[in-house]
Tab-separated table of C-alpha atoms and ligand atoms in Angstrom:
chain	number	residue	atom	x	y	z
A	167	MET	CA	-0.081	0.043	0.026
A	168	ARG	CA	1.521	3.247	-1.007
A	169	SER	CA	1.326	6.388	1.134
A	170	ILE	CA	-0.431	9.332	0.399
A	171	GLY	CA	2.603	11.517	-0.809
A	172	TYR	CA	0.963	14.820	-0.097
A	173	GLY	CA	2.172	14.566	3.735
A	174	ALA	CA	3.571	18.026	4.146
A	175	SER	CA	0.379	19.780	3.076
A	176	SER	CA	-2.064	17.996	5.594
A	177	ASP	CA	-1.435	20.088	8.372
A	178	ALA	CA	-1.756	23.198	6.324
A	179	SER	CA	-5.255	22.285	5.605
A	180	ARG	CA	-6.285	22.579	9.326
A	181	VAL	CA	-4.692	25.973	9.625
A	182	GLY	CA	-6.828	28.984	10.399
A	183	VAL	CA	-10.165	27.249	9.762
A	184	LYS	CA	-13.139	29.068	10.896
A	185	LEU	CA	-16.279	26.967	11.740
A	186	ILE	CA	-19.670	28.346	10.636
A	187	HIS	CA	-21.456	26.837	13.756
A	188	PRO	CA	-18.937	25.897	16.496
A	189	THR	CA	-21.593	23.794	18.104
A	190	PRO	CA	-23.437	22.022	15.207
A	191	ALA	CA	-26.947	20.760	16.203
A	192	ALA	CA	-27.238	19.131	12.713
A	193	ARG	CA	-30.014	16.291	12.495
A	194	ASN	CA	-31.060	17.204	15.973
A	195	MET	CA	-28.853	14.409	17.367
A	196	LEU	CA	-28.011	16.341	20.258
A	197	ALA	CA	-31.350	16.076	21.775
A	198	ALA	CA	-31.431	12.415	21.506
A	199	ASP	CA	-30.544	9.909	24.057
A	200	PRO	CA	-26.835	10.264	25.386
A	201	PRO	CA	-24.297	7.509	24.180
A	202	PRO	CA	-24.218	4.387	26.437
A	203	PRO	CA	-21.320	4.123	28.899
A	204	GLY	CA	-18.233	2.688	27.428
A	205	GLU	CA	-19.018	4.144	23.944
A	206	GLY	CA	-16.092	6.342	23.991
A	207	GLU	CA	-13.492	3.574	24.467
A	208	GLU	CA	-14.936	1.488	22.145
A	209	ARG	CA	-14.445	4.283	19.418
A	210	SER	CA	-10.801	4.601	19.823
A	211	ASP	CA	-10.209	0.873	18.946
A	212	PHE	CA	-8.874	0.493	15.597
A	213	ARG	CA	-11.553	-1.917	13.907
A	214	MET	CA	-11.561	-1.581	9.910
A	215	THR	CA	-14.998	-1.488	8.497
A	216	PRO	CA	-15.432	-3.537	5.097
A	217	LEU	CA	-15.846	-0.238	3.377
A	218	GLU	CA	-12.606	1.277	4.726
A	219	ALA	CA	-10.881	-1.967	3.220
A	220	GLU	CA	-12.437	-1.201	-0.129
A	221	ILE	CA	-11.577	2.575	0.090
A	222	ARG	CA	-7.873	1.474	0.742
A	223	ARG	CA	-7.938	-0.756	-2.358
A	224	ILE	CA	-9.313	2.345	-4.387
A	225	ILE	CA	-6.513	4.615	-3.071
A	226	ALA	CA	-3.857	2.024	-3.467
A	227	VAL	CA	-4.787	1.662	-7.165
A	228	ASP	CA	-5.812	5.284	-8.094
A	229	GLY	CA	-4.294	7.439	-5.280
A	230	PRO	CA	-5.878	9.711	-3.098
A	231	ILE	CA	-9.694	10.216	-3.528
A	232	PRO	CA	-11.560	13.721	-3.021
A	233	VAL	CA	-13.421	14.096	0.253
A	234	ALA	CA	-16.473	14.481	-1.934
A	235	GLN	CA	-15.796	10.889	-3.476
A	236	PHE	CA	-15.064	9.519	0.200
A	237	MET	CA	-18.526	10.926	1.485
A	238	ALA	CA	-20.407	9.272	-1.500
A	239	LEU	CA	-18.949	6.086	-0.865
A	240	ALA	CA	-19.412	6.102	2.841
A	241	LEU	CA	-23.070	7.088	2.430
A	242	GLY	CA	-23.997	5.485	-0.981
A	243	HIS	CA	-21.837	2.145	-1.445
A	244	PRO	CA	-24.505	-0.338	-2.498
A	245	VAL	CA	-23.354	-2.989	-0.026
A	246	HIS	CA	-21.402	-1.127	2.418
A	247	GLY	CA	-22.625	2.271	2.609
A	248	TYR	CA	-24.221	3.864	5.614
A	249	TYR	CA	-27.785	3.895	4.077
A	250	ALA	CA	-27.605	0.704	2.210
A	251	ALA	CA	-28.151	-1.578	5.029
A	252	ARG	CA	-29.644	0.337	7.960
A	253	ASP	CA	-32.684	2.469	9.034
A	254	PRO	CA	-30.926	5.064	11.010
A	255	PHE	CA	-33.598	7.052	12.298
A	256	GLY	CA	-35.678	7.375	15.644
A	257	ALA	CA	-34.900	7.551	19.354
A	258	ARG	CA	-32.810	4.521	19.167
A	259	GLY	CA	-31.080	5.294	15.766
A	260	ASP	CA	-28.245	7.738	14.984
A	261	PHE	CA	-30.347	10.806	14.469
A	262	ILE	CA	-33.999	12.090	14.511
A	263	THR	CA	-35.468	14.055	11.752
A	264	ALA	CA	-38.480	16.395	11.887
A	265	PRO	CA	-40.952	14.093	10.485
A	266	GLU	CA	-40.050	11.575	13.108
A	267	ILE	CA	-40.608	14.165	15.812
A	268	SER	CA	-44.165	15.028	14.891
A	269	GLN	CA	-46.847	14.197	12.533
A	270	MET	CA	-47.291	18.027	12.289
A	271	PHE	CA	-44.205	18.366	10.021
A	272	GLY	CA	-45.527	16.127	7.374
A	273	GLU	CA	-49.059	17.411	7.594
A	274	LEU	CA	-48.186	20.850	7.180
A	275	ILE	CA	-45.839	20.063	3.929
A	276	GLY	CA	-48.851	18.107	2.465
A	277	LEU	CA	-51.212	20.988	2.873
A	278	TRP	CA	-48.353	23.278	1.388
A	279	ALA	CA	-48.235	20.936	-1.621
A	280	ALA	CA	-52.084	21.067	-2.025
A	281	ALA	CA	-51.801	24.983	-1.996
A	282	ALA	CA	-49.142	24.852	-4.662
A	283	TRP	CA	-51.441	22.545	-6.726
A	284	ASN	CA	-53.986	25.076	-6.443
A	285	GLU	CA	-51.843	27.988	-7.387
A	286	MET	CA	-50.767	25.844	-10.540
A	287	GLY	CA	-54.508	25.896	-11.574
A	288	CYS	CA	-55.342	22.368	-10.216
A	289	PRO	CA	-53.747	20.392	-12.985
A	290	GLY	CA	-55.593	16.819	-13.506
A	291	ARG	CA	-52.184	15.025	-13.098
A	292	ILE	CA	-49.519	16.039	-10.751
A	293	ARG	CA	-46.296	14.086	-9.639
A	294	LEU	CA	-45.579	14.439	-5.892
A	295	VAL	CA	-41.817	13.524	-5.884
A	296	GLU	CA	-39.962	12.992	-2.413
A	297	LEU	CA	-36.123	12.794	-2.597
A	298	GLY	CA	-34.826	10.549	0.299
A	299	PRO	CA	-38.026	9.835	2.216
A	300	GLY	CA	-36.214	7.810	5.117
A	301	ARG	CA	-38.943	5.890	6.686
A	302	GLY	CA	-41.752	7.136	4.513
A	303	THR	CA	-43.341	9.076	7.529
A	304	LEU	CA	-43.530	12.587	5.855
A	305	ILE	CA	-45.238	11.471	2.941
A	306	ALA	CA	-47.506	9.243	4.696
A	307	ASP	CA	-48.606	12.017	7.007
A	308	ALA	CA	-48.720	14.493	4.010
A	309	LEU	CA	-51.206	12.205	2.112
A	310	ARG	CA	-53.254	11.620	5.233
A	311	ALA	CA	-53.629	15.419	5.712
A	312	VAL	CA	-54.601	16.069	2.106
A	313	LYS	CA	-57.792	14.041	2.459
A	314	VAL	CA	-59.147	17.412	3.005
A	315	ALA	CA	-58.398	18.321	-0.691
A	316	PRO	CA	-59.783	15.202	-2.516
A	317	ASP	CA	-59.411	16.583	-6.008
A	318	PHE	CA	-55.645	16.996	-5.104
A	319	ARG	CA	-55.488	13.374	-3.990
A	320	GLU	CA	-57.338	12.298	-7.083
A	321	ALA	CA	-54.696	14.008	-9.306
A	322	LEU	CA	-51.729	12.685	-7.401
A	323	ALA	CA	-49.043	9.962	-8.291
A	324	VAL	CA	-46.193	9.679	-5.763
A	325	ASP	CA	-42.606	9.143	-6.889
A	326	LEU	CA	-40.080	8.184	-4.195
A	327	VAL	CA	-36.321	8.726	-5.053
A	328	GLU	CA	-34.535	6.197	-2.701
A	329	THR	CA	-31.412	4.139	-3.019
A	330	SER	CA	-31.348	2.242	0.078
A	331	PRO	CA	-33.291	-1.104	-0.086
A	332	VAL	CA	-33.876	-1.204	3.757
A	333	LEU	CA	-35.545	2.185	3.624
A	334	ARG	CA	-37.544	1.337	0.540
A	335	GLN	CA	-39.067	-1.420	2.449
A	336	ARG	CA	-39.950	0.946	5.378
A	337	GLN	CA	-41.562	3.209	2.887
A	338	GLN	CA	-43.576	0.374	1.363
A	339	THR	CA	-44.987	-0.436	4.824
A	340	ALA	CA	-45.706	3.176	5.571
A	341	LEU	CA	-47.667	3.686	2.546
A	342	ALA	CA	-49.248	0.358	2.001
A	343	HIS	CA	-52.852	1.685	2.364
A	344	CYS	CA	-52.227	5.265	1.309
A	345	GLY	CA	-54.841	4.982	-1.565
A	346	VAL	CA	-52.354	6.902	-4.012
A	347	PRO	CA	-49.983	5.216	-6.713
A	348	VAL	CA	-46.384	5.053	-5.541
A	349	SER	CA	-43.207	4.302	-7.627
A	350	TRP	CA	-39.775	3.965	-6.488
A	351	HIS	CA	-36.430	5.356	-8.599
A	352	ALA	CA	-32.759	5.373	-7.940
A	353	SER	CA	-32.561	9.041	-8.991
A	354	LEU	CA	-34.444	11.828	-10.128
A	355	ALA	CA	-33.243	11.311	-13.583
A	356	ASP	CA	-35.231	8.128	-13.504
A	357	VAL	CA	-38.613	9.855	-12.686
A	358	PRO	CA	-40.547	10.353	-15.982
A	359	GLU	CA	-40.226	13.809	-17.539
A	360	LYS	CA	-43.933	14.689	-17.958
A	361	ASP	CA	-46.908	16.119	-16.014
A	362	PRO	CA	-46.370	19.124	-13.540
A	363	LEU	CA	-44.457	18.152	-10.346
A	364	ILE	CA	-44.077	19.031	-6.671
A	365	VAL	CA	-40.750	17.976	-5.267
A	366	ILE	CA	-40.148	17.649	-1.485
A	367	ALA	CA	-36.638	17.186	-0.124
A	368	ASN	CA	-36.036	17.161	3.843
A	369	GLU	CA	-32.629	16.514	5.181
A	370	PHE	CA	-31.741	15.210	1.615
A	371	PHE	CA	-29.142	17.736	0.145
A	372	ASP	CA	-27.012	17.517	3.404
A	373	ALA	CA	-26.299	13.717	2.562
A	374	LEU	CA	-25.146	14.775	-0.915
A	375	PRO	CA	-21.361	14.596	-1.409
A	376	VAL	CA	-19.543	17.814	-0.517
A	377	HIS	CA	-16.172	18.958	-1.895
A	378	GLN	CA	-13.899	20.677	0.336
A	379	VAL	CA	-11.167	23.198	-0.945
A	380	VAL	CA	-8.514	24.773	0.989
A	381	ARG	CA	-6.703	28.073	0.235
A	382	ALA	CA	-3.004	27.786	0.361
A	383	GLU	CA	-0.357	30.219	-1.007
A	384	SER	CA	-0.460	28.558	-4.200
A	385	GLY	CA	-4.246	28.758	-4.819
A	386	TRP	CA	-7.160	26.705	-3.941
A	387	HIS	CA	-6.705	22.908	-3.477
A	388	GLU	CA	-8.802	19.978	-3.239
A	389	ARG	CA	-8.793	18.270	-0.197
A	390	MET	CA	-8.217	14.674	-0.459
A	391	VAL	CA	-8.406	11.501	1.667
A	392	GLY	CA	-5.146	9.202	1.302
A	393	ILE	CA	-3.317	6.922	3.573
A	394	GLY	CA	-0.826	8.420	5.735
A	395	ASP	CA	2.791	7.226	6.860
A	396	ASP	CA	1.111	5.473	9.947
A	397	GLU	CA	-1.012	3.582	7.637
A	398	LYS	CA	-4.338	5.461	8.682
A	399	LEU	CA	-6.634	7.251	6.536
A	400	VAL	CA	-5.732	10.876	6.414
A	401	LEU	CA	-6.862	14.314	4.955
A	402	ALA	CA	-4.336	16.007	2.919
A	403	LEU	CA	-4.445	18.584	-0.064
A	404	HIS	CA	-4.041	17.711	-3.635
A	405	PRO	CA	-0.515	19.019	-4.646
A	406	ASP	CA	-1.944	21.044	-7.737
A	407	PRO	CA	-4.160	24.177	-7.416
A	408	ILE	CA	-7.577	23.947	-9.045
A	409	LEU	CA	-7.251	26.370	-11.990
A	410	ASN	CA	-9.452	29.337	-12.005
A	411	PHE	CA	-11.023	28.296	-8.677
A	412	PRO	CA	-11.240	31.997	-7.460
A	413	ALA	CA	-13.667	32.706	-10.403
A	414	MET	CA	-16.059	30.080	-9.241
A	415	LEU	CA	-15.993	31.509	-5.478
A	416	PRO	CA	-18.948	33.408	-4.395
A	417	ALA	CA	-18.042	36.983	-4.847
A	418	ASN	CA	-18.487	37.505	-0.961
A	419	LEU	CA	-15.698	35.094	-0.418
A	420	GLY	CA	-13.002	36.612	-2.658
A	421	THR	CA	-10.581	37.479	0.217
A	422	ALA	CA	-10.236	34.305	1.947
A	423	PRO	CA	-6.996	33.920	4.213
A	424	ILE	CA	-4.552	31.193	3.827
A	425	GLY	CA	-5.786	27.970	5.459
A	426	ALA	CA	-9.556	28.789	4.854
A	427	ILE	CA	-11.739	25.981	3.848
A	428	PHE	CA	-14.693	26.338	1.384
A	429	GLU	CA	-17.437	23.466	0.838
A	430	TRP	CA	-19.293	23.029	-2.395
A	431	ARG	CA	-21.731	20.501	-3.964
A	432	SER	CA	-22.455	19.765	-7.693
A	433	ASP	CA	-25.376	21.902	-8.935
A	434	ALA	CA	-26.565	19.078	-11.221
A	435	LEU	CA	-29.498	17.968	-8.997
A	436	VAL	CA	-30.929	21.402	-8.383
A	437	THR	CA	-30.543	22.470	-11.861
A	438	ASP	CA	-32.635	19.409	-12.873
A	439	ILE	CA	-35.209	20.075	-10.512
A	440	ALA	CA	-35.495	23.813	-11.664
A	441	GLY	CA	-35.223	22.929	-15.326
A	442	ARG	CA	-38.248	20.344	-14.719
A	443	LEU	CA	-40.251	23.176	-12.894
A	444	VAL	CA	-39.833	25.574	-15.909
A	445	GLU	CA	-40.521	23.124	-18.429
A	446	HIS	CA	-43.591	21.058	-16.752
A	447	GLY	CA	-44.714	23.548	-14.239
A	448	GLY	CA	-44.533	23.186	-10.533
A	449	ALA	CA	-42.736	23.890	-7.387
A	450	ALA	CA	-40.194	22.329	-4.843
A	451	LEU	CA	-39.438	22.561	-1.240
A	452	ILE	CA	-36.095	22.120	0.119
A	453	VAL	CA	-35.693	21.841	3.984
A	454	ASP	CA	-32.360	21.352	5.779
A	455	TYR	CA	-29.924	22.609	7.946
A	456	GLY	CA	-27.302	24.936	6.721
A	457	HIS	CA	-26.688	28.640	5.964
A	458	ALA	CA	-28.601	31.111	3.936
A	459	GLY	CA	-25.509	32.905	2.532
A	460	SER	CA	-22.185	31.165	1.136
A	461	ALA	CA	-19.751	30.991	3.827
A	462	LEU	CA	-16.102	29.753	4.565
A	463	GLY	CA	-15.737	27.063	7.066
A	464	GLU	CA	-15.663	23.358	7.630
A	465	THR	CA	-19.113	21.521	8.318
A	466	LEU	CA	-18.672	18.016	7.236
A	467	GLN	CA	-19.476	15.988	10.284
A	468	ALA	CA	-19.917	12.314	11.476
A	469	VAL	CA	-22.467	11.079	13.834
A	470	GLY	CA	-22.874	7.607	15.067
A	471	SER	CA	-25.054	6.296	18.074
A	472	HIS	CA	-25.807	9.932	18.809
A	473	SER	CA	-22.574	11.147	19.324
A	474	PHE	CA	-20.042	12.964	17.036
A	475	ALA	CA	-17.234	10.719	15.408
A	476	ASP	CA	-14.006	11.465	13.197
A	477	VAL	CA	-15.119	11.813	9.774
A	478	LEU	CA	-12.604	9.334	8.498
A	479	GLU	CA	-13.426	6.667	11.217
A	480	ARG	CA	-15.683	3.633	10.669
A	481	PRO	CA	-16.860	4.771	7.166
A	482	GLY	CA	-20.041	3.253	6.172
A	483	GLU	CA	-21.065	2.911	9.908
A	484	VAL	CA	-21.375	6.557	10.794
A	485	ASP	CA	-23.580	9.296	9.092
A	486	LEU	CA	-21.738	11.923	7.221
A	487	SER	CA	-23.515	15.255	6.554
A	488	ALA	CA	-22.599	18.716	5.854
A	489	HIS	CA	-24.403	22.248	5.770
A	490	VAL	CA	-26.372	23.187	2.853
A	491	ASP	CA	-25.424	26.379	1.142
A	492	PHE	CA	-28.685	27.815	0.338
A	493	ALA	CA	-27.336	30.667	-1.608
A	494	ALA	CA	-25.673	28.295	-4.079
A	495	LEU	CA	-28.826	26.151	-4.297
A	496	GLY	CA	-30.928	29.394	-5.048
A	497	ASN	CA	-28.347	30.818	-7.699
A	498	ALA	CA	-28.241	27.441	-9.499
A	499	ALA	CA	-32.111	27.280	-9.565
A	500	MET	CA	-32.280	30.924	-10.889
A	501	ARG	CA	-29.778	30.141	-13.610
A	502	ALA	CA	-32.121	27.457	-14.853
A	503	GLY	CA	-34.870	29.880	-14.982
A	504	ALA	CA	-36.716	28.949	-11.809
A	505	ARG	CA	-38.140	31.618	-9.297
A	506	VAL	CA	-36.836	31.207	-5.926
A	507	LEU	CA	-38.505	31.922	-2.412
A	508	GLY	CA	-36.589	32.161	0.599
A	509	PRO	CA	-34.677	30.666	2.425
A	510	VAL	CA	-36.673	31.433	5.396
A	511	THR	CA	-36.088	29.745	8.895
A	512	GLN	CA	-37.956	26.605	9.486
A	513	ARG	CA	-39.621	28.307	12.462
A	514	GLN	CA	-40.980	31.169	10.160
A	515	PHE	CA	-42.244	28.518	7.587
A	516	LEU	CA	-43.990	26.351	10.035
A	517	ARG	CA	-45.612	29.177	12.034
A	518	GLU	CA	-46.874	30.601	8.699
A	519	LEU	CA	-48.415	27.308	7.800
A	520	GLY	CA	-50.085	27.092	11.165
A	521	ILE	CA	-48.250	24.770	13.238
A	522	GLU	CA	-49.343	26.471	16.369
A	523	THR	CA	-52.933	26.161	15.530
A	524	ARG	CA	-52.422	22.471	14.545
A	525	ALA	CA	-50.645	21.693	17.744
A	526	ALA	CA	-53.413	23.265	19.885
A	527	MET	CA	-55.962	20.913	18.116
A	528	LEU	CA	-53.909	17.993	18.655
A	529	GLU	CA	-53.439	18.872	22.306
A	530	THR	CA	-57.153	19.064	22.837
A	531	ALA	CA	-57.443	15.627	21.748
A	532	ALA	CA	-54.306	14.273	23.394
A	533	GLY	CA	-55.335	14.602	26.961
A	534	ALA	CA	-52.410	13.662	29.418
A	535	ARG	CA	-49.940	13.464	26.253
A	536	ALA	CA	-50.459	17.147	25.322
A	537	ALA	CA	-46.992	17.912	26.971
A	538	GLU	CA	-45.452	15.644	24.108
A	539	ILE	CA	-47.039	17.736	21.537
A	540	ASP	CA	-45.939	20.775	23.087
A	541	ALA	CA	-42.224	19.597	23.293
A	542	ALA	CA	-42.387	18.520	19.504
A	543	LEU	CA	-43.689	22.048	18.733
A	544	ALA	CA	-40.695	23.437	20.634
A	545	ARG	CA	-38.233	21.179	19.128
A	546	LEU	CA	-39.265	22.073	15.529
A	547	THR	CA	-39.603	25.821	15.819
A	548	GLU	CA	-37.275	27.109	18.662
A	549	ALA	CA	-33.810	28.317	18.297
A	550	GLY	CA	-30.853	27.102	20.544
A	551	PRO	CA	-29.018	23.785	20.732
A	552	ARG	CA	-32.062	21.486	20.848
A	553	GLY	CA	-34.324	23.442	18.503
A	554	MET	CA	-34.396	23.089	14.790
A	555	GLY	CA	-36.145	26.396	14.164
A	556	GLU	CA	-33.359	28.558	13.193
A	557	LEU	CA	-30.533	26.164	11.972
A	558	PHE	CA	-32.956	24.682	9.603
A	559	LYS	CA	-34.075	26.706	6.674
A	560	VAL	CA	-36.696	26.219	3.947
A	561	LEU	CA	-36.058	27.216	0.329
A	562	ALA	CA	-38.851	27.040	-2.447
A	563	LEU	CA	-38.240	26.712	-6.168
A	564	ALA	CA	-41.174	27.241	-8.470
A	565	ASP	CA	-42.091	27.915	-12.115
A	566	PRO	CA	-41.984	31.613	-12.698
A	567	LYS	CA	-45.651	31.487	-13.699
A	568	LEU	CA	-46.791	30.572	-10.207
A	569	GLY	CA	-48.053	33.209	-7.646
A	570	ALA	CA	-47.402	33.362	-3.893
A	571	LEU	CA	-46.561	30.073	-2.058
A	572	PRO	CA	-47.511	29.786	1.673
A	573	GLY	CA	-44.657	30.038	4.154
A	574	PHE	CA	-42.581	32.509	2.660
A	575	GLY	CA	-44.153	35.797	3.980
B	283	SAH	N1	-36.537	12.895	4.386
B	283	SAH	C1	-36.265	11.784	5.575
B	283	SAH	C2	-34.838	11.213	5.427
B	283	SAH	C3	-33.626	12.035	5.362
B	283	SAH	S1	-31.976	11.036	5.469
B	283	SAH	C4	-36.564	12.538	6.902
B	283	SAH	O1	-36.631	13.504	6.929
B	283	SAH	O2	-36.629	11.603	7.781
B	283	SAH	C5	-31.665	10.850	3.875
B	283	SAH	C6	-32.387	9.925	2.994
B	283	SAH	O3	-31.964	10.114	1.555
B	283	SAH	C7	-32.501	8.451	3.293
B	283	SAH	O4	-33.702	8.022	2.791
B	283	SAH	C8	-31.532	8.119	2.202
B	283	SAH	O5	-31.474	6.613	2.128
B	283	SAH	C9	-31.559	8.864	1.089
B	283	SAH	N2	-30.437	9.130	0.241
B	283	SAH	C10	-29.381	9.411	0.550
B	283	SAH	N3	-28.332	9.594	-0.455
B	283	SAH	C11	-29.196	9.612	-1.650
B	283	SAH	C12	-29.004	9.373	-3.064
B	283	SAH	N4	-28.093	9.858	-3.446
B	283	SAH	N5	-30.179	9.140	-3.774
B	283	SAH	C13	-31.326	8.714	-3.131
B	283	SAH	N6	-31.527	8.683	-1.955
B	283	SAH	C14	-30.552	9.140	-1.092
């Protein structure tokens, strides 16, 4: 096995890096159960996962791989990837997401979709596409809520974009009696290009591979994963700067100091969504944790069993995610001709959709369990380390012919 060969620059990549959020609350894992005793000691034992063995083989043959490729393998490898073989959600899983916290989240998104369909002029056929539906909870809650709009339900066909066989199974169970046709696809590209569409993506973009580039004297260098002299996986910079990278950087980041890190994702998916909206009509709703404006800083993080881990440790067994750059998403969608609304905070979006009224209704019916609904409401809408209200943002993309959409002021 050969060594990475860029050893000298690996330390440079850690110099002067400013975190956007020094205390990340991503995926709300902090509010979940604490790790069991002894977890910490187990972590430090060296145990190679099957995916790490495979990544080492790839590096041995081809040389170091970009962080984005490492993340894509860690999450999406068809056999050993994090999502391939496990259901990571819920109080016992690695993290908990908004639809798993409360039925109110999916219900309100269902009503938002019905309002968007109305705004589109109530087309007789509409595709409701969800990217990365997890356990299928959001879409099941949404479909139940839109029973109040029978014409919308009648026009609906649901398309779920999901790569994980385990989660597809969960989704099938969740939607077994939903009364609407449902199809599964491995990517958005496989969803037929006809009919207007409404796209929903909750905590999907944060799982898409992120590139890290680091500013050095010689320019911006891609951050790579290689094998260090101690035989462990190591982060290091590609020896050559990326040509013309400064021209690709958002204008507000032009004066980045040496050692600064910038994370970026491919625009391909959001460009595809926006292009479909412009051509066939419709709207998309993207909810995720991240920042409204492009910013410097490293946000890639690993979470396993409710605690943070090293991003290079136990690939395939810990979740990797990174903040979503909403400015980058919005700009790409606008370039493709779509109208962009937001981002607004999840708190603003859910409040405008009436989450407080919905919570009060549920509480009246819940009797002794009313406090649970109150706690869920707080968790979805409040700021602070346990709340998702401010860290999570909501962005809508729309066919420019559409009028106002609820939730965006
Ligand atoms: N939306 C859900 C789950 C979020 S986790 C919720 O809010 O609970 C990310 C989801 O995206 C999982 O279902 C995962 O299997 C899926 N996923 C991750 N990367 C994917 C990819 N490249 N293509 C399709 N699905 C993907």
